[in-house]
């Protein structure tokens, strides 16, 4: 089955193909900060990567089955089901099943996904999207299980309980007097809007769709600076709905200059998804502006695996492979939508995937704590999961490879 960017409708597929043909006919331009003499990722290389991930997932499976917990990182180990990352391990199983059609992997995916079912009632934070969409969302896409659909609908209903008509956004975390937060919204929340669109597709009820659009527009207006960089956190007045301040919880702890690299990737991914789901060109334009900011940033390394923050006073040594993987997946999808920069975005995403597929970042089977990618950073300032492994880095890398497999033939 093709990835979701290519299966929405026959009309959208024809539109994407037309855009790509036009882009490929244009004069080839060199990319700033992107140079590579490597050949494009071969099908055999991609197959080998999925085989390694299949083995890594299988090694971790024994612990998952014994503990009923799911892997997050080497640093934090196996976490309870309510951890924000719990949806990614079952998501990885589903993505490997999609590529390999291995029935044993499918059975493991079904088992791991079922562990999360009670999370469909979780109204404590916005991360229900990460938990349920990455697990049940992929499961439903690949199996069309009516039970999976029901879980998605209930999870979306739980998610919108955090929506404020005054703010016109979903509250990400709880108010926090120590941080002077009344209604905190984080850029990561853009990803979890995909759960709401899935619920509208499943039910025909537009309420989920409208809330997702409201949240995206509010975030677009208040979370982004004039140069299309974004802060991690924005706080709103819970009574009036008015913007109060930009703040941080990840990235540089100076919110006036912070450009947390994974946050920029979350934004790019989120607004690309918003255009796919709505067809509203303001979201496409915003995604393109974010992409251009990232790709043109002077602190982008040549291999395109970002440091943990683009604008720290002194460039640190810690990279974040998760920021790179999310960015690559978003660029693959955006390349299918952009009418003018299609090839540029494709080549940038391809370069990132080439780097992540090198021995510098890609682990060998049976190593790296059974995770796929090395050199991922969770939270540098808080000294959490620095230059190590992250289950969601692996997830978005696999998703990016699947998207790349679909779209590269068009170039």
Short mmCIF file of C-alpha atoms in Angstrom, two decimals:
data_model
loop_
_atom_site.label_atom_id
_atom_site.label_comp_id
_atom_site.label_asym_id
_atom_site.label_seq_id
_atom_site.Cartn_x
_atom_site.Cartn_y
_atom_site.Cartn_z
CA UNK A 1 0.00 0.00 0.00
CA UNK A 2 1.32 3.44 -0.84
CA UNK A 3 2.03 6.03 1.81
CA UNK A 4 -0.75 8.41 2.75
CA UNK A 5 0.56 11.33 0.72
CA UNK A 6 -0.14 9.37 -2.43
CA UNK A 7 -3.40 7.62 -1.62
CA UNK A 8 -5.84 10.36 -0.69
CA UNK A 9 -7.72 10.49 -4.00
CA UNK A 10 -7.00 9.85 -7.64
CA UNK A 11 -7.25 13.57 -8.23
CA UNK A 12 -4.58 14.42 -5.68
CA UNK A 13 -2.26 11.79 -7.14
CA UNK A 14 -2.64 13.31 -10.60
CA UNK A 15 -2.01 16.76 -9.15
CA UNK A 16 1.20 15.61 -7.47
CA UNK A 17 2.41 13.90 -10.63
CA UNK A 18 1.72 17.03 -12.68
CA UNK A 19 3.65 19.15 -10.19
CA UNK A 20 6.58 16.77 -10.25
CA UNK A 21 6.71 16.57 -14.03
CA UNK A 22 6.74 20.37 -14.21
CA UNK A 23 9.47 20.58 -11.60
CA UNK A 24 11.61 17.98 -13.27
CA UNK A 25 11.39 19.82 -16.57
CA UNK A 26 12.79 22.98 -15.02
CA UNK A 27 16.47 23.80 -14.93
CA UNK A 28 18.28 21.92 -12.19
CA UNK A 29 19.55 24.19 -9.42
CA UNK A 30 22.26 23.53 -6.87
CA UNK A 31 21.15 23.44 -3.25
CA UNK A 32 22.77 25.75 -0.74
CA UNK A 33 24.67 23.83 1.94
CA UNK A 34 23.87 20.50 0.26
CA UNK A 35 26.56 18.66 -1.66
CA UNK A 36 26.75 14.96 -2.31
CA UNK A 37 28.52 12.71 -4.77
CA UNK A 38 26.65 9.69 -3.46
CA UNK A 39 24.18 7.81 -5.60
CA UNK A 40 20.58 7.86 -4.52
CA UNK A 41 19.55 5.31 -1.97
CA UNK A 42 19.16 2.00 -3.75
CA UNK A 43 16.22 -0.31 -3.23
CA UNK A 44 18.58 -2.93 -1.86
CA UNK A 45 19.97 -0.48 0.70
CA UNK A 46 16.47 0.43 1.86
CA UNK A 47 15.56 -3.26 2.07
CA UNK A 48 18.65 -3.88 4.20
CA UNK A 49 17.66 -1.05 6.56
CA UNK A 50 14.19 -2.51 7.05
CA UNK A 51 15.76 -5.89 7.70
CA UNK A 52 17.97 -4.40 10.41
CA UNK A 53 14.96 -2.68 11.97
CA UNK A 54 12.98 -5.90 11.83
CA UNK A 55 15.74 -7.59 13.82
CA UNK A 56 16.04 -4.69 16.30
CA UNK A 57 12.29 -4.72 16.93
CA UNK A 58 12.38 -8.46 17.43
CA UNK A 59 15.23 -8.22 19.95
CA UNK A 60 13.22 -5.66 21.93
CA UNK A 61 10.05 -7.74 21.67
CA UNK A 62 11.01 -10.13 24.47
CA UNK A 63 11.22 -7.27 26.95
CA UNK A 64 7.99 -5.70 25.68
CA UNK A 65 6.16 -8.99 26.15
CA UNK A 66 7.62 -9.58 29.62
CA UNK A 67 7.20 -6.05 31.02
CA UNK A 68 4.20 -4.71 29.13
CA UNK A 69 6.25 -1.55 28.61
CA UNK A 70 7.59 -0.01 25.42
CA UNK A 71 11.10 1.16 24.47
CA UNK A 72 11.86 4.88 24.44
CA UNK A 73 15.67 5.23 24.48
CA UNK A 74 18.79 3.68 25.95
CA UNK A 75 18.81 6.38 28.63
CA UNK A 76 15.17 5.99 29.69
CA UNK A 77 14.66 2.36 28.83
CA UNK A 78 11.20 0.79 28.61
CA UNK A 79 8.42 3.13 29.65
CA UNK A 80 4.82 2.74 30.87
CA UNK A 81 2.02 2.99 28.35
CA UNK A 82 1.17 6.58 29.30
CA UNK A 83 4.63 7.83 28.28
CA UNK A 84 4.31 10.23 25.35
CA UNK A 85 6.52 7.99 23.19
CA UNK A 86 4.57 4.75 23.70
CA UNK A 87 2.95 4.80 20.24
CA UNK A 88 6.20 4.70 18.31
CA UNK A 89 7.30 1.11 18.93
CA UNK A 90 4.00 -0.33 17.66
CA UNK A 91 4.18 2.27 14.90
CA UNK A 92 7.59 0.98 13.88
CA UNK A 93 6.24 -2.55 13.79
CA UNK A 94 3.42 -1.44 11.49
CA UNK A 95 5.84 0.39 9.16
CA UNK A 96 8.10 -2.65 8.95
CA UNK A 97 5.06 -4.83 8.27
CA UNK A 98 4.01 -2.41 5.52
CA UNK A 99 7.38 -2.84 3.83
CA UNK A 100 8.02 -6.54 4.45
CA UNK A 101 4.48 -8.05 4.73
CA UNK A 102 5.93 -10.26 7.48
CA UNK A 103 3.00 -11.85 9.32
CA UNK A 104 4.96 -12.34 12.54
CA UNK A 105 5.75 -8.63 12.61
CA UNK A 106 2.05 -7.94 12.05
CA UNK A 107 1.09 -10.13 15.01
CA UNK A 108 3.60 -8.28 17.19
CA UNK A 109 2.23 -4.97 15.95
CA UNK A 110 -1.30 -6.01 16.89
CA UNK A 111 -0.18 -7.08 20.36
CA UNK A 112 1.86 -3.92 21.03
CA UNK A 113 -0.93 -1.70 19.69
CA UNK A 114 -3.48 -3.34 21.98
CA UNK A 115 -1.36 -2.38 24.99
CA UNK A 116 -2.27 1.26 24.34
CA UNK A 117 -6.04 0.96 24.09
CA UNK A 118 -6.85 2.56 27.44
CA UNK A 119 -4.95 5.65 26.32
CA UNK A 120 -7.91 6.50 24.09
CA UNK A 121 -9.48 8.05 27.22
CA UNK A 122 -6.39 10.07 28.20
CA UNK A 123 -7.27 13.78 28.43
CA UNK A 124 -4.22 14.81 30.48
CA UNK A 125 -2.11 16.13 27.60
CA UNK A 126 -1.95 16.50 23.82
CA UNK A 127 0.26 13.42 23.37
CA UNK A 128 -2.72 11.17 22.83
CA UNK A 129 -2.07 11.87 19.15
CA UNK A 130 1.44 10.45 19.27
CA UNK A 131 0.26 7.47 21.28
CA UNK A 132 -2.83 6.53 19.29
CA UNK A 133 -2.23 7.78 15.75
CA UNK A 134 1.22 6.21 15.39
CA UNK A 135 -0.09 2.88 16.65
CA UNK A 136 -3.81 2.57 15.89
CA UNK A 137 -3.63 5.03 13.00
CA UNK A 138 -1.08 2.96 11.11
CA UNK A 139 -2.86 -0.22 12.09
CA UNK A 140 -6.15 1.07 10.70
CA UNK A 141 -4.51 2.33 7.52
CA UNK A 142 -3.02 -1.10 6.86
CA UNK A 143 -5.84 -3.38 8.06
CA UNK A 144 -9.04 -1.29 7.99
CA UNK A 145 -9.98 -2.84 11.33
CA UNK A 146 -13.30 -1.42 12.56
CA UNK A 147 -12.07 -1.73 16.14
CA UNK A 148 -9.01 0.39 15.35
CA UNK A 149 -11.29 2.99 13.81
CA UNK A 150 -13.40 3.10 16.98
CA UNK A 151 -10.29 3.66 19.11
CA UNK A 152 -9.19 6.53 16.85
CA UNK A 153 -12.59 8.21 17.14
CA UNK A 154 -12.63 7.95 20.94
CA UNK A 155 -9.04 9.24 21.14
CA UNK A 156 -9.94 12.27 19.01
CA UNK A 157 -12.93 12.92 21.27
CA UNK A 158 -10.58 12.87 24.25
CA UNK A 159 -8.12 15.18 22.50
CA UNK A 160 -10.66 17.91 21.78
CA UNK A 161 -11.59 18.12 25.46
CA UNK A 162 -8.47 20.28 25.75
CA UNK A 163 -9.66 22.75 23.12
CA UNK A 164 -10.50 26.32 24.14
CA UNK A 165 -12.87 28.37 21.94
CA UNK A 166 -11.29 31.51 23.43
CA UNK A 167 -7.72 30.56 22.52
CA UNK A 168 -8.82 28.60 19.45
CA UNK A 169 -6.23 25.97 20.25
CA UNK A 170 -5.70 22.71 22.13
CA UNK A 171 -3.82 23.07 25.42
CA UNK A 172 -0.68 20.95 25.20
CA UNK A 173 0.25 20.66 28.87
CA UNK A 174 -1.44 21.57 32.12
CA UNK A 175 -1.16 25.09 33.59
CA UNK A 176 2.00 25.52 35.66
CA UNK A 177 2.38 28.33 38.18
CA UNK A 178 6.12 27.71 38.54
CA UNK A 179 6.56 28.39 34.83
CA UNK A 180 3.85 31.07 34.75
CA UNK A 181 1.86 29.06 32.21
CA UNK A 182 -1.92 29.48 31.97
CA UNK A 183 -2.56 27.74 28.64
CA UNK A 184 0.70 26.37 27.20
CA UNK A 185 0.84 25.26 23.58
CA UNK A 186 3.92 23.58 22.13
CA UNK A 187 4.91 23.24 18.48
CA UNK A 188 4.89 19.43 18.81
CA UNK A 189 1.10 19.63 19.08
CA UNK A 190 0.88 20.30 15.33
CA UNK A 191 1.63 16.63 14.68
CA UNK A 192 -1.25 15.46 16.83
CA UNK A 193 -3.81 17.27 14.71
CA UNK A 194 -3.55 14.36 12.28
CA UNK A 195 -5.55 12.28 14.75
CA UNK A 196 -8.41 14.78 14.46
CA UNK A 197 -8.46 14.60 10.67
CA UNK A 198 -8.54 10.81 10.91
CA UNK A 199 -11.63 11.07 13.12
CA UNK A 200 -13.39 13.34 10.64
CA UNK A 201 -12.57 10.88 7.83
CA UNK A 202 -13.96 8.05 9.96
CA UNK A 203 -17.15 9.76 11.12
CA UNK A 204 -17.92 12.55 8.68
CA UNK A 205 -18.17 14.89 11.70
CA UNK A 206 -16.45 18.18 10.89
CA UNK A 207 -15.91 19.23 14.51
CA UNK A 208 -12.51 17.53 14.64
CA UNK A 209 -11.51 19.11 11.32
CA UNK A 210 -12.53 22.60 12.47
CA UNK A 211 -10.63 22.35 15.73
CA UNK A 212 -7.50 21.18 13.91
CA UNK A 213 -7.72 24.14 11.53
CA UNK A 214 -8.29 26.58 14.40
CA UNK A 215 -5.26 25.25 16.25
CA UNK A 216 -3.03 25.43 13.17
CA UNK A 217 -4.02 29.02 12.41
CA UNK A 218 -3.55 30.15 16.01
CA UNK A 219 -0.13 28.50 16.10
CA UNK A 220 0.82 30.01 12.74
CA UNK A 221 -0.02 33.50 14.00
CA UNK A 222 1.63 33.34 17.41
CA UNK A 223 4.33 30.66 17.51
CA UNK A 224 6.35 31.77 14.49
CA UNK A 225 8.68 34.73 14.13
CA UNK A 226 9.02 36.91 11.05
CA UNK A 227 11.79 34.65 9.71
CA UNK A 228 9.55 31.55 10.10
CA UNK A 229 11.48 30.09 13.02
CA UNK A 230 9.37 29.08 16.00
CA UNK A 231 9.62 28.89 19.77
CA UNK A 232 8.94 25.64 21.56
CA UNK A 233 6.21 27.00 23.87
CA UNK A 234 3.66 29.79 23.59
CA UNK A 235 1.46 30.63 26.56
CA UNK A 236 -2.02 32.15 26.24
CA UNK A 237 -4.32 33.88 28.69
CA UNK A 238 -6.81 31.19 29.66
CA UNK A 239 -9.61 33.73 30.16
CA UNK A 240 -9.21 36.10 27.20
CA UNK A 241 -7.39 33.75 24.83
CA UNK A 242 -4.74 36.40 24.15
CA UNK A 243 -1.06 35.64 23.50
CA UNK A 244 1.04 36.08 26.66
CA UNK A 245 4.60 35.04 25.85
CA UNK A 246 6.98 32.75 24.03
CA UNK A 247 8.81 30.32 26.29
CA UNK A 248 10.99 27.21 26.18
CA UNK A 249 11.08 23.70 27.52
CA UNK A 250 13.41 22.28 24.90
CA UNK A 251 16.13 23.85 22.80
CA UNK A 252 17.98 27.00 23.78
CA UNK A 253 16.60 28.32 27.09
CA UNK A 254 16.52 31.88 25.76
CA UNK A 255 13.10 31.96 24.05
CA UNK A 256 13.91 35.19 22.23
CA UNK A 257 16.47 33.45 20.02
CA UNK A 258 15.85 29.71 20.47
CA UNK A 259 15.50 27.69 17.27
CA UNK A 260 15.17 24.17 18.61
CA UNK A 261 15.86 21.94 15.64
CA UNK A 262 13.26 19.26 16.33
CA UNK A 263 10.68 21.98 16.88
CA UNK A 264 11.35 23.43 13.44
CA UNK A 265 10.91 19.93 12.00
CA UNK A 266 7.64 19.44 13.91
CA UNK A 267 6.38 22.67 12.39
CA UNK A 268 7.43 21.71 8.87
CA UNK A 269 5.78 18.31 9.18
CA UNK A 270 2.63 19.73 10.75
CA UNK A 271 1.91 22.39 8.15
CA UNK A 272 2.70 20.04 5.27
CA UNK A 273 0.13 17.65 6.77
CA UNK A 274 -2.33 20.54 7.17
CA UNK A 275 -2.14 21.28 3.45
CA UNK A 276 -2.63 17.62 2.59
CA UNK A 277 -5.75 17.43 4.74
CA UNK A 278 -7.34 20.79 3.86
CA UNK A 279 -5.96 21.90 0.48
CA UNK A 280 -5.67 25.39 2.01
CA UNK A 281 -2.74 27.14 0.33
CA UNK A 282 -1.91 29.26 3.39
CA UNK A 283 -0.65 26.06 5.01
CA UNK A 284 1.41 25.11 1.96
CA UNK A 285 2.99 28.56 1.85
CA UNK A 286 3.77 28.38 5.55
CA UNK A 287 5.36 24.93 5.18
CA UNK A 288 7.50 26.20 2.30
CA UNK A 289 8.64 29.20 4.35
CA UNK A 290 9.63 26.93 7.24
CA UNK A 291 11.50 24.63 4.84
CA UNK A 292 13.36 27.54 3.29
CA UNK A 293 14.35 28.88 6.71
CA UNK A 294 15.75 25.50 7.74
CA UNK A 295 17.50 24.65 4.49
CA UNK A 296 19.13 28.08 4.23
CA UNK A 297 20.22 28.30 7.85
CA UNK A 298 23.96 29.02 8.13
CA UNK A 299 24.31 26.56 11.01
CA UNK A 300 22.97 23.61 9.05
CA UNK A 301 25.77 21.03 8.87
CA UNK A 302 26.84 19.75 5.46
CA UNK A 303 25.43 16.30 6.15
CA UNK A 304 22.10 17.97 7.06
CA UNK A 305 21.78 16.29 10.46
CA UNK A 306 21.06 19.34 12.62
CA UNK A 307 22.54 20.32 15.93
CA UNK A 308 19.97 20.32 18.74
CA UNK A 309 19.38 24.06 18.23
CA UNK A 310 20.23 26.12 15.15
CA UNK A 311 20.91 29.39 16.96
CA UNK A 312 22.88 28.65 20.09
CA UNK A 313 25.64 31.20 20.81
CA UNK A 314 28.30 28.58 20.18
CA UNK A 315 27.40 25.64 17.94
CA UNK A 316 27.46 22.54 20.18
CA UNK A 317 28.62 19.12 19.18
CA UNK A 318 25.39 17.22 19.86
CA UNK A 319 23.36 16.41 16.76
CA UNK A 320 19.72 15.38 16.69
CA UNK A 321 18.97 12.57 14.27
CA UNK A 322 15.31 12.78 15.27
CA UNK A 323 15.08 16.37 13.96
CA UNK A 324 16.66 15.13 10.72
CA UNK A 325 14.32 12.15 10.34
CA UNK A 326 11.18 14.25 10.92
CA UNK A 327 12.46 16.86 8.48
CA UNK A 328 13.22 14.23 5.82
CA UNK A 329 9.75 12.73 6.08
CA UNK A 330 8.14 16.16 5.84
CA UNK A 331 10.30 17.19 2.87
CA UNK A 332 9.37 14.01 0.99
CA UNK A 333 5.70 14.86 1.35
CA UNK A 334 6.20 18.57 0.69
CA UNK A 335 8.07 17.79 -2.53
CA UNK A 336 4.83 16.30 -3.83
CA UNK A 337 2.86 19.46 -3.11
CA UNK A 338 5.16 22.39 -3.85
CA UNK A 339 4.54 23.87 -7.31
CA UNK A 340 7.93 25.62 -7.53
CA UNK A 341 10.40 23.93 -5.17
CA UNK A 342 9.50 20.28 -5.61
CA UNK A 343 12.91 19.05 -6.73
CA UNK A 344 14.76 21.14 -4.17
CA UNK A 345 12.78 19.66 -1.30
CA UNK A 346 13.11 16.15 -2.67
CA UNK A 347 16.88 16.43 -3.02
CA UNK A 348 17.23 17.91 0.45
CA UNK A 349 15.20 15.08 1.96
CA UNK A 350 17.19 12.57 -0.03
CA UNK A 351 20.46 13.99 1.26
CA UNK A 352 19.25 13.66 4.84
CA UNK A 353 18.26 10.04 4.24
CA UNK A 354 21.64 9.29 2.69
CA UNK A 355 23.34 10.70 5.79
CA UNK A 356 21.10 8.80 8.20
CA UNK A 357 21.71 5.62 6.19
CA UNK A 358 25.48 5.93 6.59
CA UNK A 359 27.47 4.05 9.23
CA UNK A 360 27.82 7.29 11.18
CA UNK A 361 24.14 7.29 12.12
CA UNK A 362 22.78 3.84 11.27
CA UNK A 363 23.30 1.07 13.82
CA UNK A 364 24.11 -2.54 13.05
CA UNK A 365 21.73 -5.29 14.08
CA UNK A 366 22.05 -6.27 17.72
CA UNK A 367 23.78 -3.05 18.76
CA UNK A 368 22.70 0.42 19.94
CA UNK A 369 20.25 -0.88 22.51
CA UNK A 370 18.10 -2.32 19.69
CA UNK A 371 17.41 1.13 18.25
CA UNK A 372 18.04 1.97 14.61
CA UNK A 373 19.59 5.46 14.65
CA UNK A 374 22.48 6.91 16.63
CA UNK A 375 23.20 10.53 17.61
CA UNK A 376 19.69 11.63 18.55
CA UNK A 377 19.14 14.20 21.29
CA UNK A 378 16.06 14.46 23.46
CA UNK A 379 16.72 17.60 25.55
CA UNK A 380 20.25 19.01 25.56
CA UNK A 381 19.85 21.75 28.17
CA UNK A 382 18.14 19.39 30.62
CA UNK A 383 20.82 16.74 29.92
CA UNK A 384 18.22 14.18 28.95
CA UNK A 385 18.81 11.58 26.22
CA UNK A 386 21.76 13.52 24.76
CA UNK A 387 23.58 12.09 21.71
CA UNK A 388 21.92 8.72 22.03
CA UNK A 389 18.83 6.91 20.79
CA UNK A 390 15.17 7.89 20.48
CA UNK A 391 12.37 5.57 19.36
CA UNK A 392 10.67 8.38 17.44
CA UNK A 393 13.84 9.09 15.45
CA UNK A 394 13.54 5.52 14.15
CA UNK A 395 9.82 5.95 13.43
CA UNK A 396 10.15 9.03 11.25
CA UNK A 397 13.21 7.61 9.51
CA UNK A 398 11.22 4.53 8.48
CA UNK A 399 8.29 6.70 7.39
CA UNK A 400 10.63 8.91 5.36
CA UNK A 401 12.13 5.86 3.64
CA UNK A 402 8.67 4.58 2.71
CA UNK A 403 7.71 7.97 1.31
CA UNK A 404 11.01 8.15 -0.54
CA UNK A 405 10.44 4.70 -2.05
CA UNK A 406 7.10 5.89 -3.43
CA UNK A 407 8.12 9.26 -4.71
CA UNK A 408 11.69 8.84 -6.01
CA UNK A 409 10.53 7.12 -9.21
CA UNK A 410 8.75 10.35 -10.18
CA UNK A 411 12.08 12.14 -10.25
#
